[in-house]
Structures are given as C-alpha cells and as structure tokens.
Short mmCIF file of C-alpha atoms in Angstrom, two decimals:
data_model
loop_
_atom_site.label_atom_id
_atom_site.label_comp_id
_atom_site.label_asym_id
_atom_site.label_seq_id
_atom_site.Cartn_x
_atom_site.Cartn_y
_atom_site.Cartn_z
CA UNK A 1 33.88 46.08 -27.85
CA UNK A 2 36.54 43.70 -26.85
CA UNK A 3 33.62 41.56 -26.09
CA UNK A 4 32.58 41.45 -29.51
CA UNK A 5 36.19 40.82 -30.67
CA UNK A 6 36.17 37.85 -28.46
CA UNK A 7 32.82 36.21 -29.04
CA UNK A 8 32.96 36.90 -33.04
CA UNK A 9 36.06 38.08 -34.28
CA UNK A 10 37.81 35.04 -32.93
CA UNK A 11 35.08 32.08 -34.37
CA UNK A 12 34.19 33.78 -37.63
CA UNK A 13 36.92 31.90 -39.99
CA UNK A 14 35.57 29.21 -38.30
CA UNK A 15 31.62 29.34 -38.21
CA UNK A 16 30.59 31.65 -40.25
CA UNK A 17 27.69 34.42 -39.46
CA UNK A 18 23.94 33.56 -40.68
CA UNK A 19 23.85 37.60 -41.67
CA UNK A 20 25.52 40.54 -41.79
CA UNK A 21 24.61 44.54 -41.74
CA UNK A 22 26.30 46.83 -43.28
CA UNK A 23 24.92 50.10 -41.69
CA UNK A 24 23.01 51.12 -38.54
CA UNK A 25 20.39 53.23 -39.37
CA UNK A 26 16.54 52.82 -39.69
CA UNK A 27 16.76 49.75 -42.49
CA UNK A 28 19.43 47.70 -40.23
CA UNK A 29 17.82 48.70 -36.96
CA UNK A 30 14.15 47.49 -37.91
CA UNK A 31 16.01 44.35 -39.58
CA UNK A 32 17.89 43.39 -36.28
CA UNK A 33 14.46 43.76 -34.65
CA UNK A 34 12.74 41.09 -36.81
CA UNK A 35 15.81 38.62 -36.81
CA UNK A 36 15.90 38.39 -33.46
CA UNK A 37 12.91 36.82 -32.91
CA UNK A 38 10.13 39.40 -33.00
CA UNK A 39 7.64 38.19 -35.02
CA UNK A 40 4.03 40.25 -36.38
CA UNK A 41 0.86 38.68 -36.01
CA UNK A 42 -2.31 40.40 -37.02
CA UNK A 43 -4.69 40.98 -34.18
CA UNK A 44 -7.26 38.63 -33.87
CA UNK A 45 -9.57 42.09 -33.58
CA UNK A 46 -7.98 43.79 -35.44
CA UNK A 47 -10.32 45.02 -38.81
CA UNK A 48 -7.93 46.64 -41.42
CA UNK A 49 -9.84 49.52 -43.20
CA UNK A 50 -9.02 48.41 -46.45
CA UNK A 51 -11.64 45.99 -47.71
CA UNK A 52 -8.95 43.61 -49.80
CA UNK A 53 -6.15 43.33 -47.28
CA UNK A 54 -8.46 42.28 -44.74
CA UNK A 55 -9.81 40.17 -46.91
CA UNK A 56 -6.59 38.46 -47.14
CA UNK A 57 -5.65 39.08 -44.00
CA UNK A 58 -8.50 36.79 -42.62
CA UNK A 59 -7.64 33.86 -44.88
CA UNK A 60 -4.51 32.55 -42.76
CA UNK A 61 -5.35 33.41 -39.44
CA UNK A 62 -2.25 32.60 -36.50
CA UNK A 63 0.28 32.72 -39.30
CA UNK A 64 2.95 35.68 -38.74
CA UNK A 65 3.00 38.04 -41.58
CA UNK A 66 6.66 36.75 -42.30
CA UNK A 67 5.76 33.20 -42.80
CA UNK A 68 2.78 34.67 -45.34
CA UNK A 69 2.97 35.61 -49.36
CA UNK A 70 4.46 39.61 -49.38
CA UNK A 71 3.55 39.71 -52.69
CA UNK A 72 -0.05 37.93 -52.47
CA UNK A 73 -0.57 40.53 -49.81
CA UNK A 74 0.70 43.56 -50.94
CA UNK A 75 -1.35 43.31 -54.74
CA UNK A 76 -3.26 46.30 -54.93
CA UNK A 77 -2.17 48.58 -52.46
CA UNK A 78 -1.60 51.67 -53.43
CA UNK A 79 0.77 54.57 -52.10
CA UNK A 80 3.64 57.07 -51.43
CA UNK A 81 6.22 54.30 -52.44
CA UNK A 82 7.32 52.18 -55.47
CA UNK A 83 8.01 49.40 -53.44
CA UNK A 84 4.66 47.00 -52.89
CA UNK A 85 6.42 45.38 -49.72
CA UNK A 86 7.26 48.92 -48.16
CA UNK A 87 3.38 50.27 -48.65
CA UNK A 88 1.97 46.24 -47.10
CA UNK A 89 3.94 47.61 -43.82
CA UNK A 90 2.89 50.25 -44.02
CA UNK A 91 -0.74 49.78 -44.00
CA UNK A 92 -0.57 47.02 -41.61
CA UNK A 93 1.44 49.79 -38.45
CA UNK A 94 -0.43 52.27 -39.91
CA UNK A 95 -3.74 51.69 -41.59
CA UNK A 96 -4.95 55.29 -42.27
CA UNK A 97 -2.80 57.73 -41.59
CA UNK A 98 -2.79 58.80 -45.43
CA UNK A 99 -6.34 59.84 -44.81
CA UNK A 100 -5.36 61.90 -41.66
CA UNK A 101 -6.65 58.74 -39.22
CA UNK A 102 -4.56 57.47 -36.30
CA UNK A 103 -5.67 53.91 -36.14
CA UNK A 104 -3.75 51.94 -34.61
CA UNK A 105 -1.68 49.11 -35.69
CA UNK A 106 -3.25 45.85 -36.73
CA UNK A 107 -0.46 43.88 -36.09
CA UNK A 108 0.99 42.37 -32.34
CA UNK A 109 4.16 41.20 -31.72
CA UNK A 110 5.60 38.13 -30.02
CA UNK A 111 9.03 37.66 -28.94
CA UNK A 112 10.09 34.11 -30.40
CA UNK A 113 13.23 33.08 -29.44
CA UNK A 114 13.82 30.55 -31.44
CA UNK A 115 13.00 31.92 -34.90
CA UNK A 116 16.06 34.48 -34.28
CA UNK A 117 18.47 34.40 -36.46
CA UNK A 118 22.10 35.29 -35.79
CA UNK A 119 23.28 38.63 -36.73
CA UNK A 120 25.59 41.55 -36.37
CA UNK A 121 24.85 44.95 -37.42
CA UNK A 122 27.99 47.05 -38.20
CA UNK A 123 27.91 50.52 -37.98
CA UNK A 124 30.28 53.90 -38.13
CA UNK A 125 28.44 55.85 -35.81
CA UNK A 126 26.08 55.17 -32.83
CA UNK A 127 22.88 53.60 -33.38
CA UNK A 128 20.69 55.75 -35.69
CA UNK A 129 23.48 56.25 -38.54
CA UNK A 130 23.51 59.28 -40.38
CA UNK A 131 20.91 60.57 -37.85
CA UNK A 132 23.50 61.62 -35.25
CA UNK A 133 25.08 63.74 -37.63
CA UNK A 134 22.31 65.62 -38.80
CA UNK A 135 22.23 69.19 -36.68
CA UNK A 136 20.02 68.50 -33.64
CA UNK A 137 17.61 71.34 -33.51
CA UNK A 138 16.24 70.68 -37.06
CA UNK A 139 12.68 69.61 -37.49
CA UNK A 140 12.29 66.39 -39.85
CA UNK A 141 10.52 66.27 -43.21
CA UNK A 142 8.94 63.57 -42.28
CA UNK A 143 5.86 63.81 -39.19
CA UNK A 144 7.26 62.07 -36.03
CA UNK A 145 4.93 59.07 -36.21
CA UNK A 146 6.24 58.32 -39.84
CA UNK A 147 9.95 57.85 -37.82
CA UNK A 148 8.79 55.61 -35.53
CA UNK A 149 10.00 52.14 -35.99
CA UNK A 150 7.51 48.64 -35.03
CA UNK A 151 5.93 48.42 -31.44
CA UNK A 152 7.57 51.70 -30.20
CA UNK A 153 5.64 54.51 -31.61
CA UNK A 154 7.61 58.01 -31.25
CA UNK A 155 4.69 59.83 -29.90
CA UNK A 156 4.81 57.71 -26.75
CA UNK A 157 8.57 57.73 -26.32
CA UNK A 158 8.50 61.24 -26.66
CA UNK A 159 6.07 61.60 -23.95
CA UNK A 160 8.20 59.26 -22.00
CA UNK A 161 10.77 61.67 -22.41
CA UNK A 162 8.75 64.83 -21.54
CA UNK A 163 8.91 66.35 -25.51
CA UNK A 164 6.58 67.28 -27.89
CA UNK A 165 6.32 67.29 -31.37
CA UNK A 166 6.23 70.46 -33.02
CA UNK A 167 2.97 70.85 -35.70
CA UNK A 168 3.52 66.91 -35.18
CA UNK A 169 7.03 66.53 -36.52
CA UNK A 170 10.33 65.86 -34.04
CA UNK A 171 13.33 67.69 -34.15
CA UNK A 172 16.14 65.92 -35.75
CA UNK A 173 17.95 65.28 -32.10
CA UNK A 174 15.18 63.66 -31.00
CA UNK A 175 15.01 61.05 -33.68
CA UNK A 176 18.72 60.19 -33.22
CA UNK A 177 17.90 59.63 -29.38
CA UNK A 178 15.07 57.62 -30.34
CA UNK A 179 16.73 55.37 -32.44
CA UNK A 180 19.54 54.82 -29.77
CA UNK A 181 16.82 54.35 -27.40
CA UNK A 182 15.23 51.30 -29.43
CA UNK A 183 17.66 49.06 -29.50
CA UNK A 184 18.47 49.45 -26.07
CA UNK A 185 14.85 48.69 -25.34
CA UNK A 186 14.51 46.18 -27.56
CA UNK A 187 17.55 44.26 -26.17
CA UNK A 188 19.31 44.29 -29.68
CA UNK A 189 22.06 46.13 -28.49
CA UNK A 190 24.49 42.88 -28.23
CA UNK A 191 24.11 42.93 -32.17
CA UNK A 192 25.28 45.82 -32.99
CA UNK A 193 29.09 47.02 -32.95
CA UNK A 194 29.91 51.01 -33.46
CA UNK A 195 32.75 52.40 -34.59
CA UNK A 196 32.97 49.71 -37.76
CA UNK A 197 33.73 51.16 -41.12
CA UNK A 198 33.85 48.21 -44.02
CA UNK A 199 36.64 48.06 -46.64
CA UNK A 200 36.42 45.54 -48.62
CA UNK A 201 33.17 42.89 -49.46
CA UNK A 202 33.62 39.86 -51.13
CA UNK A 203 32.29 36.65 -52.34
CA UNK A 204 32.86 33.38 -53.91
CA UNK A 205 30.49 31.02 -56.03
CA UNK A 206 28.40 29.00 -54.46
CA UNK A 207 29.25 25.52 -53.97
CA UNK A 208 26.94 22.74 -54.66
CA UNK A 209 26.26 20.42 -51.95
CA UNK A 210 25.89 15.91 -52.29
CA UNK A 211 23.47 13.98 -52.15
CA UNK A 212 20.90 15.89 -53.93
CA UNK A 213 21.07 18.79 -50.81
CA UNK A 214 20.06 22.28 -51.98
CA UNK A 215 23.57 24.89 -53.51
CA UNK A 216 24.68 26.24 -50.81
CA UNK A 217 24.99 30.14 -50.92
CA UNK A 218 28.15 31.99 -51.45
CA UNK A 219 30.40 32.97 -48.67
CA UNK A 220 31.06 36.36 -47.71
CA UNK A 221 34.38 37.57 -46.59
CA UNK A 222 33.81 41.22 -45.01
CA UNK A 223 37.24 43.58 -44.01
CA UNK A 224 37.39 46.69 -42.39
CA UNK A 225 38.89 48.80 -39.28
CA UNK A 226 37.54 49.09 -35.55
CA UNK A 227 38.17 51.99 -33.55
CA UNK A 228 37.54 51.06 -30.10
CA UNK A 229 36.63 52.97 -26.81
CA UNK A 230 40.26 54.07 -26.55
CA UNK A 231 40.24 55.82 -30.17
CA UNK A 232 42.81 52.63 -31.13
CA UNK A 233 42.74 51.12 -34.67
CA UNK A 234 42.32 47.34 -35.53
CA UNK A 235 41.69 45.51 -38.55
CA UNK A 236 38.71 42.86 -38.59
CA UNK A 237 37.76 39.90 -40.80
CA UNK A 238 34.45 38.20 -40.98
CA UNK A 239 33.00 35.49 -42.81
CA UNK A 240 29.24 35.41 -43.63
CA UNK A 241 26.60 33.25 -45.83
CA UNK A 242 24.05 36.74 -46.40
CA UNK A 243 25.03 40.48 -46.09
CA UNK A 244 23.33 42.90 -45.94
CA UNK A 245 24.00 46.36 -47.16
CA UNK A 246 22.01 49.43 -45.21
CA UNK A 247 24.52 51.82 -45.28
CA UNK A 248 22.09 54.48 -46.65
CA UNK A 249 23.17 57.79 -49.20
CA UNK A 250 24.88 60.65 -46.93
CA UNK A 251 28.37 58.78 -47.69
CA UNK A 252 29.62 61.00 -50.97
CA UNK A 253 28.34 64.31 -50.83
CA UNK A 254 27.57 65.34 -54.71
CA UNK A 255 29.97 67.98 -56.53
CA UNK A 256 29.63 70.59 -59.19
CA UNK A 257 32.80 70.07 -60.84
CA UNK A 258 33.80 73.31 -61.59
CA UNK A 259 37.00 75.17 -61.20
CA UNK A 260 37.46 76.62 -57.70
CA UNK A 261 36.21 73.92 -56.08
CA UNK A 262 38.47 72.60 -54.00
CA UNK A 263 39.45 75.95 -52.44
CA UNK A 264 39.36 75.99 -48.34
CA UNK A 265 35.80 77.97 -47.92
CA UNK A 266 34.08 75.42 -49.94
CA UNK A 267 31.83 73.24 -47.94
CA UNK A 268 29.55 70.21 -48.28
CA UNK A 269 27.43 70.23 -45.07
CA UNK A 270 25.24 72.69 -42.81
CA UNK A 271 28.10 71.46 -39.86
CA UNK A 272 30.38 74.06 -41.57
CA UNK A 273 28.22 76.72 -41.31
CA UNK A 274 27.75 76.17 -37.56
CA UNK A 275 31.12 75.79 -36.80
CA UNK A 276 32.04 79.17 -39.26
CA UNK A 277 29.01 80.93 -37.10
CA UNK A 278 30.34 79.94 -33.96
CA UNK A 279 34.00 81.14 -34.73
CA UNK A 280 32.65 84.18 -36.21
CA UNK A 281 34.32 83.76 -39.71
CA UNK A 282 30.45 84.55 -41.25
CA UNK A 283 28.42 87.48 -38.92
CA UNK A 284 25.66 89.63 -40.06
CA UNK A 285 28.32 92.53 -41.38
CA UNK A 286 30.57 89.57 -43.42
CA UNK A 287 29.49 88.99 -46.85
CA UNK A 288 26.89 86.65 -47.88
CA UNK A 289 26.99 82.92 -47.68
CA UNK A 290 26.19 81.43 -51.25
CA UNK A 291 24.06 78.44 -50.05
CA UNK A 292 23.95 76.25 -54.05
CA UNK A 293 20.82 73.47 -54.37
CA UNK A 294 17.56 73.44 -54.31
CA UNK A 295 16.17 70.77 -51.87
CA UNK A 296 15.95 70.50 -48.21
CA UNK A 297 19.32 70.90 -47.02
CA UNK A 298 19.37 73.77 -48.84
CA UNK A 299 16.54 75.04 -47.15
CA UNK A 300 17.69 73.92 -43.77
CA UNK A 301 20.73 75.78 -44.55
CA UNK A 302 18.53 79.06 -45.34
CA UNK A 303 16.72 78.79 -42.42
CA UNK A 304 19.91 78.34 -40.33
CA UNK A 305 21.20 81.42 -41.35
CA UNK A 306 18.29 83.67 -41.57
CA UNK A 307 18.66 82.65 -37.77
CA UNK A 308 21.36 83.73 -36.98
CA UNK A 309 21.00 87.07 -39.33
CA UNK A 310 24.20 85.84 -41.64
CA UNK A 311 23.37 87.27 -45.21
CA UNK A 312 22.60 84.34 -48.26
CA UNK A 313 23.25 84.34 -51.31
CA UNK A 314 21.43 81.35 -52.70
CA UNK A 315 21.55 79.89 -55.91
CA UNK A 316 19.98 77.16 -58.13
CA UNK A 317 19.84 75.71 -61.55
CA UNK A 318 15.91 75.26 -61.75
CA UNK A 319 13.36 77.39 -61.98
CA UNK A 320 11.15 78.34 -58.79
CA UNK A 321 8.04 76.82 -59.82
CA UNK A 322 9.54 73.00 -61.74
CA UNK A 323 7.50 70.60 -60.63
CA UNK A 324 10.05 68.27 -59.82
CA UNK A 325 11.24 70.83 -57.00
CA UNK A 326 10.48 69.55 -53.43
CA UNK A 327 8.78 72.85 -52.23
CA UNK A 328 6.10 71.83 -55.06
CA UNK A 329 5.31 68.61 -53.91
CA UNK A 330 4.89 69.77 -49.80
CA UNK A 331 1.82 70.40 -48.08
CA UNK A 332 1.85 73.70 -46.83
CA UNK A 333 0.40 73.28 -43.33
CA UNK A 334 2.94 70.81 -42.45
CA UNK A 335 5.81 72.33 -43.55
CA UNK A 336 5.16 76.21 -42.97
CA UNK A 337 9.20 77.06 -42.54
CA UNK A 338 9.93 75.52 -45.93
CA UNK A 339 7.63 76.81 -47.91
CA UNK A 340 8.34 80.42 -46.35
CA UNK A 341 11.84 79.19 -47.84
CA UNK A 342 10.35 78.97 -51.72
CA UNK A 343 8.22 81.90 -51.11
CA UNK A 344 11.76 84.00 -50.51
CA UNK A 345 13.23 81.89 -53.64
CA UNK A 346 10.53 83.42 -55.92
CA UNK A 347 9.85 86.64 -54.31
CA UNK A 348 13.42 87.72 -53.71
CA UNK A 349 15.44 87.22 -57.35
CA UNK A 350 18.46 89.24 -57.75
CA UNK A 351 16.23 91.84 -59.66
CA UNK A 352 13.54 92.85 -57.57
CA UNK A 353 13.31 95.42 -54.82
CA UNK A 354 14.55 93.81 -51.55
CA UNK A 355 11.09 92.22 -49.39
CA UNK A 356 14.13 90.14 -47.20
CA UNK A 357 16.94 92.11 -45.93
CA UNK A 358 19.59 90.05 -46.32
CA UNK A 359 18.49 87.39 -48.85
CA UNK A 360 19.31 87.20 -52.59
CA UNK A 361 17.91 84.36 -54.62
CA UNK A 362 19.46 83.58 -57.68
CA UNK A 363 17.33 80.94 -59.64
CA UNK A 364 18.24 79.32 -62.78
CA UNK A 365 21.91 80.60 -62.34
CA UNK A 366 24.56 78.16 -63.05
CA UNK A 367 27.28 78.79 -60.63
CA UNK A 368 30.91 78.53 -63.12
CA UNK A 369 34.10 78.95 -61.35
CA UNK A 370 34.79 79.98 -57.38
CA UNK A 371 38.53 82.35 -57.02
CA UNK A 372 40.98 82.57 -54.70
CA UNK A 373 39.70 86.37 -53.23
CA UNK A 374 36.48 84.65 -52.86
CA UNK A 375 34.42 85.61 -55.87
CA UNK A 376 31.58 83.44 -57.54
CA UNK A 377 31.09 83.87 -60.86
CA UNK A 378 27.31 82.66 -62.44
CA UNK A 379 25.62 82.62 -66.00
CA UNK A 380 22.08 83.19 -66.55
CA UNK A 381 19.80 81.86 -68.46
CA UNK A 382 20.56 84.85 -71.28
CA UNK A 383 24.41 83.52 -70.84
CA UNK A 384 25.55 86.72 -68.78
CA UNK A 385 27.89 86.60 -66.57
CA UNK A 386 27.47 87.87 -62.59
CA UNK A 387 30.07 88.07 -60.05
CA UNK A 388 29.20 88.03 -56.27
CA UNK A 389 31.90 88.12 -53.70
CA UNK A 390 31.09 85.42 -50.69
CA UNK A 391 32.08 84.72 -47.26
CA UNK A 392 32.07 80.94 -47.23
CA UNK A 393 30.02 78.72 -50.01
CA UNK A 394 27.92 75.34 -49.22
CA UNK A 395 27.29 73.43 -52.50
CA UNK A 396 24.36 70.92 -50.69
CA UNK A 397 22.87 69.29 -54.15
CA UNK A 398 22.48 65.94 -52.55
CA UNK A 399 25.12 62.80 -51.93
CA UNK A 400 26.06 59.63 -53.61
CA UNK A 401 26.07 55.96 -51.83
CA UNK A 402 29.95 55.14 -51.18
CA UNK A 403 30.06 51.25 -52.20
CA UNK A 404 34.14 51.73 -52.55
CA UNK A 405 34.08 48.76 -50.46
CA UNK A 406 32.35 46.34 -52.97
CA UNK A 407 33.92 44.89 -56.06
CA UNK A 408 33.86 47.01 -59.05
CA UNK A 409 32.47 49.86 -56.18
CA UNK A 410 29.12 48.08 -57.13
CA UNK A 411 28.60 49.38 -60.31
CA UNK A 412 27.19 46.06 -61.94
CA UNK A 413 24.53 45.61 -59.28
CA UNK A 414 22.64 49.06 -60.33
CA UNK A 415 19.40 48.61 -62.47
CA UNK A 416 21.35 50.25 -65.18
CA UNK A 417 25.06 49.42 -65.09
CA UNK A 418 26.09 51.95 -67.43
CA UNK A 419 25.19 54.88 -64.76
CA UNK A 420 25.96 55.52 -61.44
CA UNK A 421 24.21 54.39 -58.75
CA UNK A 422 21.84 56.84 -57.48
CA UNK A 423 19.58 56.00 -54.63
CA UNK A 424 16.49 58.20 -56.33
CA UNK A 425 17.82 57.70 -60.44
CA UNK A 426 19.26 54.20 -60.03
CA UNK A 427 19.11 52.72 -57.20
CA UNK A 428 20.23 48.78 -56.63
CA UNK A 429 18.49 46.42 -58.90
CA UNK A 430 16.41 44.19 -55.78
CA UNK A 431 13.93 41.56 -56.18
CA UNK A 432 11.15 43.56 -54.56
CA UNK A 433 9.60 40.90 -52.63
CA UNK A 434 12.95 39.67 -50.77
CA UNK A 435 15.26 42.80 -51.36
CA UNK A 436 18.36 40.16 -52.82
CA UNK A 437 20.25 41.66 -55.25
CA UNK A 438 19.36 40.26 -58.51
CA UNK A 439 23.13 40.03 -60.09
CA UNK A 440 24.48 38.28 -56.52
CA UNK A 441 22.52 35.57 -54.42
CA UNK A 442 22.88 36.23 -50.71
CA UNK A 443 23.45 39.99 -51.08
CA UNK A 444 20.66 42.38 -50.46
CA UNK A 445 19.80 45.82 -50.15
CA UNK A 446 17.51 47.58 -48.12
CA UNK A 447 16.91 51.49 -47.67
CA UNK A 448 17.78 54.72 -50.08
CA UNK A 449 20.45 52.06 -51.77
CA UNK A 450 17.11 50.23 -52.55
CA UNK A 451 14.89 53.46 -53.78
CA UNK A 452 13.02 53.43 -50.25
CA UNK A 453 14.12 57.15 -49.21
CA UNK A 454 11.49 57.65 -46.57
CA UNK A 455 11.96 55.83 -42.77
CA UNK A 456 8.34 55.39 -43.06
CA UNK A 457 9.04 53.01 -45.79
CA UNK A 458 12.29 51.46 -45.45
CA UNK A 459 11.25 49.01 -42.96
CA UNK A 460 8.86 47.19 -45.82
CA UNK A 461 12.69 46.08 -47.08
CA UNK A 462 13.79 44.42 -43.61
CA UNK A 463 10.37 42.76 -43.75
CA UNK A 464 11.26 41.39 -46.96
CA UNK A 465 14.51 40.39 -45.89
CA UNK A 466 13.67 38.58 -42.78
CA UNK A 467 11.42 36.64 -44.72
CA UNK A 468 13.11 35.44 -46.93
CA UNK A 469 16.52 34.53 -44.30
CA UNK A 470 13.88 32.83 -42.52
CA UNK A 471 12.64 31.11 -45.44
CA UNK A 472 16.51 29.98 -46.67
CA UNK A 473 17.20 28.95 -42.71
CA UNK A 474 13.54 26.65 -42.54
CA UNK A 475 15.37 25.20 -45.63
CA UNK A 476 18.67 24.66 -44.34
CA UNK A 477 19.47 20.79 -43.92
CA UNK A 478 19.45 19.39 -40.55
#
C-alpha cells in the first residue's frame, strides 16, 4: 500500500493517470487484463461455428480483435444479452456453449507490452468485489465455465485446486478465490489497490488544444479514503483523463418503505441470518424467519434455513407462476435446489395442509407495517389483514448502484433521467460499442451499471472499453 501511495499518490497532480477503475470485480478485473497488454488474436485454425462471424473473422487476418470494427463484427449475433459487444465475446471464448458444446476458444492471446496502457483499479474489498461477501458455500446461478474470465478457464483452475464443480456450477467461495487468483496470475496485481472507497468524482470541460491538435478530454479529479494494512485512515486525490466506473449493484440494498422498518431485527442480507444462527437468536423451536422477495437471494436465504431446520415464513408480492419471476425462466436440471424452492412457494400457501414442516409461503401478500413485539402485519389480495409474529425478518428484494460519489449521485447519466438508476430498469445510458457514457466524454460504464448482469457477459464491456482507450491513445499527439 504505501507503495502505491508513493509511486501514484505523490505524481498524480502532476501526471495524470491514462485510466481509472472504479470497482474490482469481474468488469474491472477483465479490463485491467486487456490494458495491460494482453491482446486477442483469432487462431489461425481456429473455424468459428457460426457461418457469418467466421466469415468476418477471415477477412482481417493478424489483426487483434481490439484493433477490429465491434460493431461490424458483432451484426447479427444473437443471444442471452442486449448488449451486441457482450454476445461478440462471447461467441469468440465460447463458440457453442448455448447449444450444450464445449468448443474451445477461437481466440489466443499475446502479451504486448507496449500496447498497455496505464491503469489503477480501485477497489473496497479484495480482488473479486462483491464476490467475497457473498456466503461461501453457495452454489452460483451461473455454470462455472460462464465465471471464468479470458485465458484462465475455471474448470482448469479448479482442477488445479483439487475441486469440482457441482452439476457444473462452483460454489460461491470458489469464485471469489478464483478471481483473487487471476490477477495474481496474470501479474495485474500492481494495478490494483484494496481497501479504496471513492467519495467524490469530478470533471471539468475539455480544453481545446493549438494548432489544429484534436480537444483534449476532460480531467478527472477522483477523492476518497484508504484504509491501509494497519486499519489507519487516509484521504487520497487523483487526477485522471478516463474513469471508469465498475463498481457493480450490491451497494444500496432496496427497501420497502413501510413503517417498522428500521427496527433492530430487520435485515438486508443472508450474513444476518448466519450470524443470528450461529448465536442462536433463530433455532428450530424460535419463531419463523419472514424471508420478503422473490428472486435468488431469497431463495438462497430459504435454502439456508431449511438447512439448518429454522422455520420461514416467506413472503412475496407476485404471484407463483408471473412470468417475469426467475424460477420461470430456469432450466430445471441445472438448478434442481431452486426450483425445489418455487415448488414449496406454490405448494405450501398459508392455506393448504402442511407438505413442508416448517415452511409457510405467503404469495401475493404485501407485507404493511413490522412492531416493536415483533409482529408482521400483511394484506392479501382480498385486502385482509394477517398478522404473523417473527423471529428476525430479511427484506432481500434486490439493491440499488450507490453513485453518491458522482455529481448529482449520477442521476443525469441514466437512459431516463427522470428515474432512478436501476441496473436491470435503467441502467447507464452507454454507447454500446465503446461503453462511454453518452452525457460525459471520458466516463464509461461497464457491468450491471451498464445492463450486463451476467459475468459471462460483462467482459464484452471491457472489450469495448479497451478499444476504444486504445483507439484515443493511437490518437494521442506525439
């Protein structure tokens, strides 16, 4: 750390930094990995099983995949994501695993020292982001080959590591480890500087530069607070031509607004739940936890429970079979414990005779007000009232990006201004063949604060955004 201080913190009003990276997960770990150097190539043997990409792939042969057209490339792809950069990448480290294949990759990598670009990736945990906060022992949505980031697949590092992947996902932990294991490996690690949270972003307007030179980009002045190895505070100040913001969703955890809410056994992550476990606050003879949402937390927090035999109460504003609910949308094979999750949400309804001791689902129940004496008070849909006394209550209906640092907590750079920013509903507004935000030149946006949720897709984003940095450095004046 101190080395860091030295080497940047003491040049940065000074020189200022090419790029910086707000956030430390997937999105700023795959960027760091392509700015420093590492450049795709497609194989010379390589034959991509779509007819059109190859195609196109064949008509600039020797010419890295960032020096080529993202969007002439990624026309007509089709896909699990919005974003035509994020399916191009995709395809090209894995060509057909949407049809169950496991081709390999039709890209190789060279390690080009001199097309890095200098870069520092800021982050408030370890390596990995929210990863390392997620509990351990859960198994990801995702299969463990979607996780894996460029030329280090997670089905080798696993059996590096002597794991396994269970009905071929990884367990949370492992992913976390994986991630801290990859820039290690990669030799990025002299980039990146834990223990950083940001405070403040901002920028000027851009300057233009004599003699008929090219505007030069806005400067970025980036605050915030260290904590080093000895748990010790200190403020920092850097100065940067492009940031870039990666800090991903799992900032703001979302609330119900309702009375009650702020009482002590309220809780906004499964981490309370373990810790209430461990202390034995919640035991098989307390009363129920009410578990409120409808997604995968939700479930994870279920599942968690059921574990440990602590009773549920678990309640949700939809009904069981909405489309729009996750369960609906996964394949059952892969995901056997979560859809044993939605068959207990239909089966088990506060009504019906008891198939899972233990278990009460409460669909289509809006939850109203939460007392003192720990009693939760629902309507139905008929408008009557029910009143269920709880042990502890986890409201896990999803988070909200924290962009408190940004001007205006970066309201205006939304695709609709007049909402909030919402990673799946309105996400940042991103040119989506260089990820720059489209209201401020230099600032982009890669990840969940750019609508890619999945890590299988995020990295499409730092491909845009290394091309185009490398495009605005080849233009640079000497």
């Amino acid at each position: 750390m101190s080395n860091w201080r030295k080497d940047h913190l003491g040049t940065s009003a000074s020189e200022p930094l090419p790029v910086l990276i707000i956030g430390n997960g997937p999105s700023g770990i795959c960027l760091s990995y392509l700015l420093s150097g590492y450049t795709p190539y497609v194989r010379p043997d390589a034959v991509h099983p779509h007819p059109l990409l190859q195609r196109k792939l064949t008509e600039a042969p020797g010419v890295s995949i960032l020096d080529q057209d993202l969007d002439y490339l990624s026309e007509g792809l089709e896909g699990r994501s919005q974003s035509p950069v994020a399916l191009l990448f995709d395809a090209l480290l894995r060509p057909d695993t949407d049809f169950g294949g496991n081709m390999e990759s039709v890209l190789t990598w060279k390690h080009q020292k001199e097309r890095a670009i200098p870069h520092m990736v800021l982050g408030r945990n370890l390596p990995g982001g929210a990863w390392h906060s997620i509990e351990g022992s859960m198994v990801t949505l995702s299969q463990g080959q979607w996780m894996g980031l460029p030329d280090l697949q997670v089905k080798e590092w696993m059996c590096r590591k002597r794991r396994g992947l269970r009905n071929s996902r990884a367990t949370a932990g492992d992913i976390a480890h994986y991630y801290r294991d990859y820039v290690t490996k990669k030799g990025l690690g002299h980039n990146f500087v834990s223990g950083a949270v940001v405070t403040a972003v901002e920028w000027g307007t851009p300057v233009s530069g004599g003699s008929g030179a090219l505007a030069s980009s806005p400067l970025f002045q980036v605050s915030g607070v260290l904590t080093t190895e000895d748990q010790s505070q200190q403020p920092f100040s850097l100065c940067a031509r492009n940031v870039v913001l990666a800090t991903g969703t799992s900032d703001s955890p979302a609330r119900l607004g309702i009375p009650g809410e702020a009482l002590p056994f309220v809780h906004y992550e499964l981490s309370a739940l373990e810790a209430a476990t461990r202390a034995g606050t919640v035991t098989p003879a307390s009363d129920p936890v009410l578990i409120v949402g409808a997604g995968l937390s939700a479930a994870d927090a279920v599942l968690y429970a059921r574990h440990y035999n602590i009773p549920v109460i678990h309640a949700f504003r939809r009904s069981v079979d909405d489309p729009g609910l996750v369960f609906n949308q996964l394949p059952k094979m892969l995901y056997p414990e979560y859809h044993k999750v939605h068959q207990m949400m239909r089966e088990q309804s506060i009504l019906s005779p008891s198939p899972y001791e233990g278990y009460r689902s409460l669909p289509e129940h809006q939850l109203l007000l939460l007392k003192e004496d720990r009693q939760a008070v629902f309507r139905d849909t008929q408008g009557l009232q029910k009143v269920f006394g709880v042990a502890l209550v986890l409201v896990l209906i999803g988070s909200h990006p924290d962009l408190s640092f940004l001007p205006g907590a970066g309201a205006n750079l939304a695709v609709d201004p007049d909402l909030p920013l919402s990673a799946k509903r309105n996400p940042i507004d991103v040119d989506p063949f260089t990820y720059q935000s489209t209201q401020q030149e230099g600032l982009y946006a890669v990840g969940p604060l750019a609508g890619d949720n999945f890590v299988r897709f995020v990295q499409g984003g730092a491909l845009a955004v290394a091309s185009s940095l490398l495009r605005k450095e080849a233009r640079k004046p000497p």
